[in-house]
């Protein structure tokens, strides 16, 4: 199978933009036409419609399992089906789970998300590095085996990212130490075109940090959350990207609420489709312009 | 409702030991008498039997959701039922999930684990601090509202804990900075007897760090993993405890494999029960002696 890094770059080059749409259920914002308010059935029907509209228009979707978990096993079952549906629609699936645990448990999480024979049809899973490299190793090993990806939190997009990620650890912040420590795994997961299937999460709200991270890790794919609703601008979101054959490239920029929940009532499927397509077109146009501005 | 901290201390005082048993499915080690090899049904039947034997003998169980996740939604459904069963048997449930994410997603995880109206009947959930205090706040707020607990990873028990937790951040390691930053939330979640419902995870393999953590956070409950199979000794496991009316107290010491999977074949329910009870008795005796040695 083609390595995750190459599958991702091929898609973003073909589309001309790096947009990834987060699948984040906010039950009170899902239009009533998809089902009973607050139900997991409505969320699933909504995201099935979202996936159908995204097919061929974006490289990837990012289901946020934490927002399905309040429905318990029923929510997790919906995530399973939506992942499979997104892959069948030709979309890459970045399962946003922020997993991390010691050896045997990390193996369990890695098997669930990356396989072989995974519970979730994911191409990549987000993981948390706090517990150390040995807790990330099962994810790296699984990704090597199945040609999938792992996205490690390095510098996140929230205000509290400063609390511990920014602590000065001997002349460099903790997040830079984490980035440095990832280099050997970055090499192991290097794809055919030079990018690694080891992604790093680098928030759109911190463009200076993104440039520093790119200098540290030239072959990293960036997963950039926080574009749109969280306040990151398109130019900042691609600050860590590099010049490729068709403009800036080197990762995905994720937006959720600004696209999923455009303003307005949306009483009919046609009305919702139009509003959704407009929000999607606005985001892809803005990001396309940002990557061409290189 | 009585705060989690007080419920925990009342139970460990009454029992005379701080043992918590981790519910970690290792499918190949579950005796065949519980069901088809590798099936989630066998794991659920096994842990139902484990919970029945633990009732009245330990304060708490710690289901490890990461080891159920390879079964996908079916595994998560089993965790839901086992949590409910453990609470019904009078056991505290520490859901070992190592969750952590930005605001709205953290709210989702907090609602799923701590409620109100949670998907999992848990009394406490483990969380990862890397993303910052704002990502922990939804868990603290939910725990305040529902009189439950939150266990924050501070110094874990695995070898790789050194990689980032031990980085020198201006004269103190990152884990000590995390501990210091937790003090305000520690106060907010303080129970009636002085201990806080904010637990900290402090590995049994690092007794010196446990003593430093106790000096920093006098009212913290400790969740000490790594006792038994991971190599931590009973005396080391309670190194961060303090002297109470009935010996050392101030947290839970968790063991999983050494109790769940005692040596031998176990072809019959009676044989398995005997082996399980022996392993449980050995661990409780060792920990009882350790807390009385104060």
PDB file of C-alpha atoms in Angstrom, chain A residues 77-218:
ATOM      1  CA  UNK A  77     -20.460   2.653  16.754  1.00  0.00           C
ATOM      2  CA  UNK A  78     -21.467   5.744  14.767  1.00  0.00           C
ATOM      3  CA  UNK A  79     -17.789   6.746  14.511  1.00  0.00           C
ATOM      4  CA  UNK A  80     -16.937   3.264  13.223  1.00  0.00           C
ATOM      5  CA  UNK A  81     -19.557   3.484  10.475  1.00  0.00           C
ATOM      6  CA  UNK A  82     -18.681   7.078   9.532  1.00  0.00           C
ATOM      7  CA  UNK A  83     -14.969   6.244   9.235  1.00  0.00           C
ATOM      8  CA  UNK A  84     -15.788   3.374   6.884  1.00  0.00           C
ATOM      9  CA  UNK A  85     -18.111   5.584   4.882  1.00  0.00           C
ATOM     10  CA  UNK A  86     -15.495   8.334   4.542  1.00  0.00           C
ATOM     11  CA  UNK A  87     -12.844   5.891   3.352  1.00  0.00           C
ATOM     12  CA  UNK A  88     -15.304   4.396   0.872  1.00  0.00           C
ATOM     13  CA  UNK A  89     -15.887   7.949  -0.417  1.00  0.00           C
ATOM     14  CA  UNK A  90     -12.158   8.283  -1.101  1.00  0.00           C
ATOM     15  CA  UNK A  91     -11.411  10.512   1.879  1.00  0.00           C
ATOM     16  CA  UNK A  92      -8.483  10.031   4.229  1.00  0.00           C
ATOM     17  CA  UNK A  93      -9.617   9.584   7.827  1.00  0.00           C
ATOM     18  CA  UNK A  94      -7.648  11.229  10.644  1.00  0.00           C
ATOM     19  CA  UNK A  95      -9.174   9.834  13.834  1.00  0.00           C
ATOM     20  CA  UNK A  96      -8.847  12.589  16.404  1.00  0.00           C
ATOM     21  CA  UNK A  97      -8.552  10.601  19.610  1.00  0.00           C
ATOM     22  CA  UNK A  98      -5.482  12.065  21.379  1.00  0.00           C
ATOM     23  CA  UNK A  99      -4.578   8.593  22.633  1.00  0.00           C
ATOM     24  CA  UNK A 100      -1.592   7.683  24.759  1.00  0.00           C
ATOM     25  CA  UNK A 101      -0.782   5.062  27.386  1.00  0.00           C
ATOM     26  CA  UNK A 102       1.903   2.606  28.474  1.00  0.00           C
ATOM     27  CA  UNK A 103       3.064  -0.260  26.242  1.00  0.00           C
ATOM     28  CA  UNK A 104       0.365  -2.894  26.284  1.00  0.00           C
ATOM     29  CA  UNK A 105      -2.479  -0.379  26.375  1.00  0.00           C
ATOM     30  CA  UNK A 106      -0.910   1.713  23.627  1.00  0.00           C
ATOM     31  CA  UNK A 107      -0.806  -1.485  21.593  1.00  0.00           C
ATOM     32  CA  UNK A 108      -4.535  -1.823  22.158  1.00  0.00           C
ATOM     33  CA  UNK A 109      -5.236   1.719  21.001  1.00  0.00           C
ATOM     34  CA  UNK A 110      -2.885   1.309  18.024  1.00  0.00           C
ATOM     35  CA  UNK A 111      -4.583  -1.918  16.968  1.00  0.00           C
ATOM     36  CA  UNK A 112      -8.026  -0.303  17.294  1.00  0.00           C
ATOM     37  CA  UNK A 113      -7.101   2.656  15.089  1.00  0.00           C
ATOM     38  CA  UNK A 114      -4.350   1.486  12.747  1.00  0.00           C
ATOM     39  CA  UNK A 115      -4.754  -2.280  12.591  1.00  0.00           C
ATOM     40  CA  UNK A 116      -4.164  -4.756  11.165  1.00  0.00           C
ATOM     41  CA  UNK A 117      -7.922  -5.427  11.209  1.00  0.00           C
ATOM     42  CA  UNK A 118      -8.766  -2.163  13.002  1.00  0.00           C
ATOM     43  CA  UNK A 119     -12.074  -1.318  14.682  1.00  0.00           C
ATOM     44  CA  UNK A 120     -11.955   2.134  13.101  1.00  0.00           C
ATOM     45  CA  UNK A 121     -11.278   2.603   9.374  1.00  0.00           C
ATOM     46  CA  UNK A 122      -8.691   5.302  10.032  1.00  0.00           C
ATOM     47  CA  UNK A 123      -5.628   6.323   8.031  1.00  0.00           C
ATOM     48  CA  UNK A 124      -4.019   8.214  10.905  1.00  0.00           C
ATOM     49  CA  UNK A 125      -4.675   8.756  14.621  1.00  0.00           C
ATOM     50  CA  UNK A 126      -3.744  11.654  16.899  1.00  0.00           C
ATOM     51  CA  UNK A 127      -1.636  10.757  19.967  1.00  0.00           C
ATOM     52  CA  UNK A 128      -0.332  12.551  23.071  1.00  0.00           C
ATOM     53  CA  UNK A 129       3.430  12.384  23.811  1.00  0.00           C
ATOM     54  CA  UNK A 130       3.424  13.252  27.549  1.00  0.00           C
ATOM     55  CA  UNK A 131       4.055   9.696  28.747  1.00  0.00           C
ATOM     56  CA  UNK A 132       7.191   9.298  26.590  1.00  0.00           C
ATOM     57  CA  UNK A 133       8.510   7.719  23.421  1.00  0.00           C
ATOM     58  CA  UNK A 134       7.910   4.144  24.581  1.00  0.00           C
ATOM     59  CA  UNK A 135       4.196   4.957  24.734  1.00  0.00           C
ATOM     60  CA  UNK A 136       4.263   6.210  21.119  1.00  0.00           C
ATOM     61  CA  UNK A 137       6.265   3.278  19.777  1.00  0.00           C
ATOM     62  CA  UNK A 138       3.276   0.895  19.354  1.00  0.00           C
ATOM     63  CA  UNK A 139       1.610   3.522  17.140  1.00  0.00           C
ATOM     64  CA  UNK A 140       4.765   3.979  15.052  1.00  0.00           C
ATOM     65  CA  UNK A 141       5.183   0.222  14.681  1.00  0.00           C
ATOM     66  CA  UNK A 142       1.559  -0.245  13.628  1.00  0.00           C
ATOM     67  CA  UNK A 143       1.790   2.641  11.142  1.00  0.00           C
ATOM     68  CA  UNK A 144       4.939   1.115   9.604  1.00  0.00           C
ATOM     69  CA  UNK A 145       3.186  -2.210   9.245  1.00  0.00           C
ATOM     70  CA  UNK A 146      -0.035  -0.904   7.716  1.00  0.00           C
ATOM     71  CA  UNK A 147       1.307   2.152   5.785  1.00  0.00           C
ATOM     72  CA  UNK A 148      -0.767   4.466   7.929  1.00  0.00           C
ATOM     73  CA  UNK A 149       0.003   7.655   9.815  1.00  0.00           C
ATOM     74  CA  UNK A 150       0.385   8.925  13.389  1.00  0.00           C
ATOM     75  CA  UNK A 151      -0.133  12.577  14.348  1.00  0.00           C
ATOM     76  CA  UNK A 152       1.711  13.546  17.538  1.00  0.00           C
ATOM     77  CA  UNK A 153       0.605  16.559  19.555  1.00  0.00           C
ATOM     78  CA  UNK A 154       3.522  18.974  19.672  1.00  0.00           C
ATOM     79  CA  UNK A 155       2.211  22.545  19.904  1.00  0.00           C
ATOM     80  CA  UNK A 156      -1.547  22.719  20.224  1.00  0.00           C
ATOM     81  CA  UNK A 157      -3.833  25.617  19.296  1.00  0.00           C
ATOM     82  CA  UNK A 158      -5.513  26.329  22.657  1.00  0.00           C
ATOM     83  CA  UNK A 159      -4.485  29.173  25.004  1.00  0.00           C
ATOM     84  CA  UNK A 160      -3.444  26.697  27.746  1.00  0.00           C
ATOM     85  CA  UNK A 161      -0.865  25.174  25.391  1.00  0.00           C
ATOM     86  CA  UNK A 162       1.458  27.671  27.053  1.00  0.00           C
ATOM     87  CA  UNK A 163       1.175  26.026  30.494  1.00  0.00           C
ATOM     88  CA  UNK A 164       3.418  23.011  29.936  1.00  0.00           C
ATOM     89  CA  UNK A 165       4.319  22.855  26.216  1.00  0.00           C
ATOM     90  CA  UNK A 166       6.056  26.243  26.476  1.00  0.00           C
ATOM     91  CA  UNK A 167       8.058  25.573  29.658  1.00  0.00           C
ATOM     92  CA  UNK A 168      11.716  26.376  29.043  1.00  0.00           C
ATOM     93  CA  UNK A 169      13.588  23.068  29.071  1.00  0.00           C
ATOM     94  CA  UNK A 170      17.237  24.070  28.878  1.00  0.00           C
ATOM     95  CA  UNK A 171      17.047  26.828  26.270  1.00  0.00           C
ATOM     96  CA  UNK A 172      14.208  25.400  24.196  1.00  0.00           C
ATOM     97  CA  UNK A 173      10.537  24.887  25.026  1.00  0.00           C
ATOM     98  CA  UNK A 174       9.176  21.454  25.891  1.00  0.00           C
ATOM     99  CA  UNK A 175       7.361  21.303  22.535  1.00  0.00           C
ATOM    100  CA  UNK A 176      10.672  21.707  20.680  1.00  0.00           C
ATOM    101  CA  UNK A 177      12.184  18.904  22.793  1.00  0.00           C
ATOM    102  CA  UNK A 178       9.260  16.708  21.839  1.00  0.00           C
ATOM    103  CA  UNK A 179       9.797  17.591  18.174  1.00  0.00           C
ATOM    104  CA  UNK A 180      13.519  16.766  18.336  1.00  0.00           C
ATOM    105  CA  UNK A 181      12.831  13.455  20.012  1.00  0.00           C
ATOM    106  CA  UNK A 182      10.518  12.454  17.156  1.00  0.00           C
ATOM    107  CA  UNK A 183      13.270  12.610  14.498  1.00  0.00           C
ATOM    108  CA  UNK A 184      14.185   8.884  14.491  1.00  0.00           C
ATOM    109  CA  UNK A 185      10.535   7.850  14.101  1.00  0.00           C
ATOM    110  CA  UNK A 186      10.122  10.556  11.447  1.00  0.00           C
ATOM    111  CA  UNK A 187      12.853   8.841   9.406  1.00  0.00           C
ATOM    112  CA  UNK A 188      11.343   5.385   9.882  1.00  0.00           C
ATOM    113  CA  UNK A 189       7.983   6.543   8.555  1.00  0.00           C
ATOM    114  CA  UNK A 190       9.396   8.492   5.609  1.00  0.00           C
ATOM    115  CA  UNK A 191       7.333   8.041   2.461  1.00  0.00           C
ATOM    116  CA  UNK A 192       8.374   7.901  -1.200  1.00  0.00           C
ATOM    117  CA  UNK A 193       8.158  11.663  -1.872  1.00  0.00           C
ATOM    118  CA  UNK A 194      10.196  12.706   1.182  1.00  0.00           C
ATOM    119  CA  UNK A 195       7.415  13.530   3.636  1.00  0.00           C
ATOM    120  CA  UNK A 196       6.957  11.331   6.692  1.00  0.00           C
ATOM    121  CA  UNK A 197       3.767   9.574   7.721  1.00  0.00           C
ATOM    122  CA  UNK A 198       4.524  10.890  11.191  1.00  0.00           C
ATOM    123  CA  UNK A 199       2.488  14.090  11.361  1.00  0.00           C
ATOM    124  CA  UNK A 200       2.853  16.697  14.044  1.00  0.00           C
ATOM    125  CA  UNK A 201       0.000  18.745  15.427  1.00  0.00           C
ATOM    126  CA  UNK A 202       0.929  22.421  15.257  1.00  0.00           C
ATOM    127  CA  UNK A 203      -1.832  24.935  15.993  1.00  0.00           C
ATOM    128  CA  UNK A 204      -2.833  27.537  13.394  1.00  0.00           C
ATOM    129  CA  UNK A 205      -2.829  30.168  16.125  1.00  0.00           C
ATOM    130  CA  UNK A 206       0.984  29.917  16.496  1.00  0.00           C
ATOM    131  CA  UNK A 207       2.598  30.557  13.068  1.00  0.00           C
ATOM    132  CA  UNK A 208       6.015  31.417  14.514  1.00  0.00           C
ATOM    133  CA  UNK A 209       6.142  28.049  16.267  1.00  0.00           C
ATOM    134  CA  UNK A 210       5.113  26.365  13.007  1.00  0.00           C
ATOM    135  CA  UNK A 211       8.108  27.884  11.224  1.00  0.00           C
ATOM    136  CA  UNK A 212      10.435  26.740  14.019  1.00  0.00           C
ATOM    137  CA  UNK A 213       8.958  23.256  13.846  1.00  0.00           C
ATOM    138  CA  UNK A 214       9.483  23.130  10.081  1.00  0.00           C
ATOM    139  CA  UNK A 215      13.143  24.071  10.596  1.00  0.00           C
ATOM    140  CA  UNK A 216      13.487  21.237  13.125  1.00  0.00           C
ATOM    141  CA  UNK A 217      11.562  18.612  11.156  1.00  0.00           C
ATOM    142  CA  UNK A 218      11.865  19.201   7.421  1.00  0.00           C
TER     143      UNK A 218
END
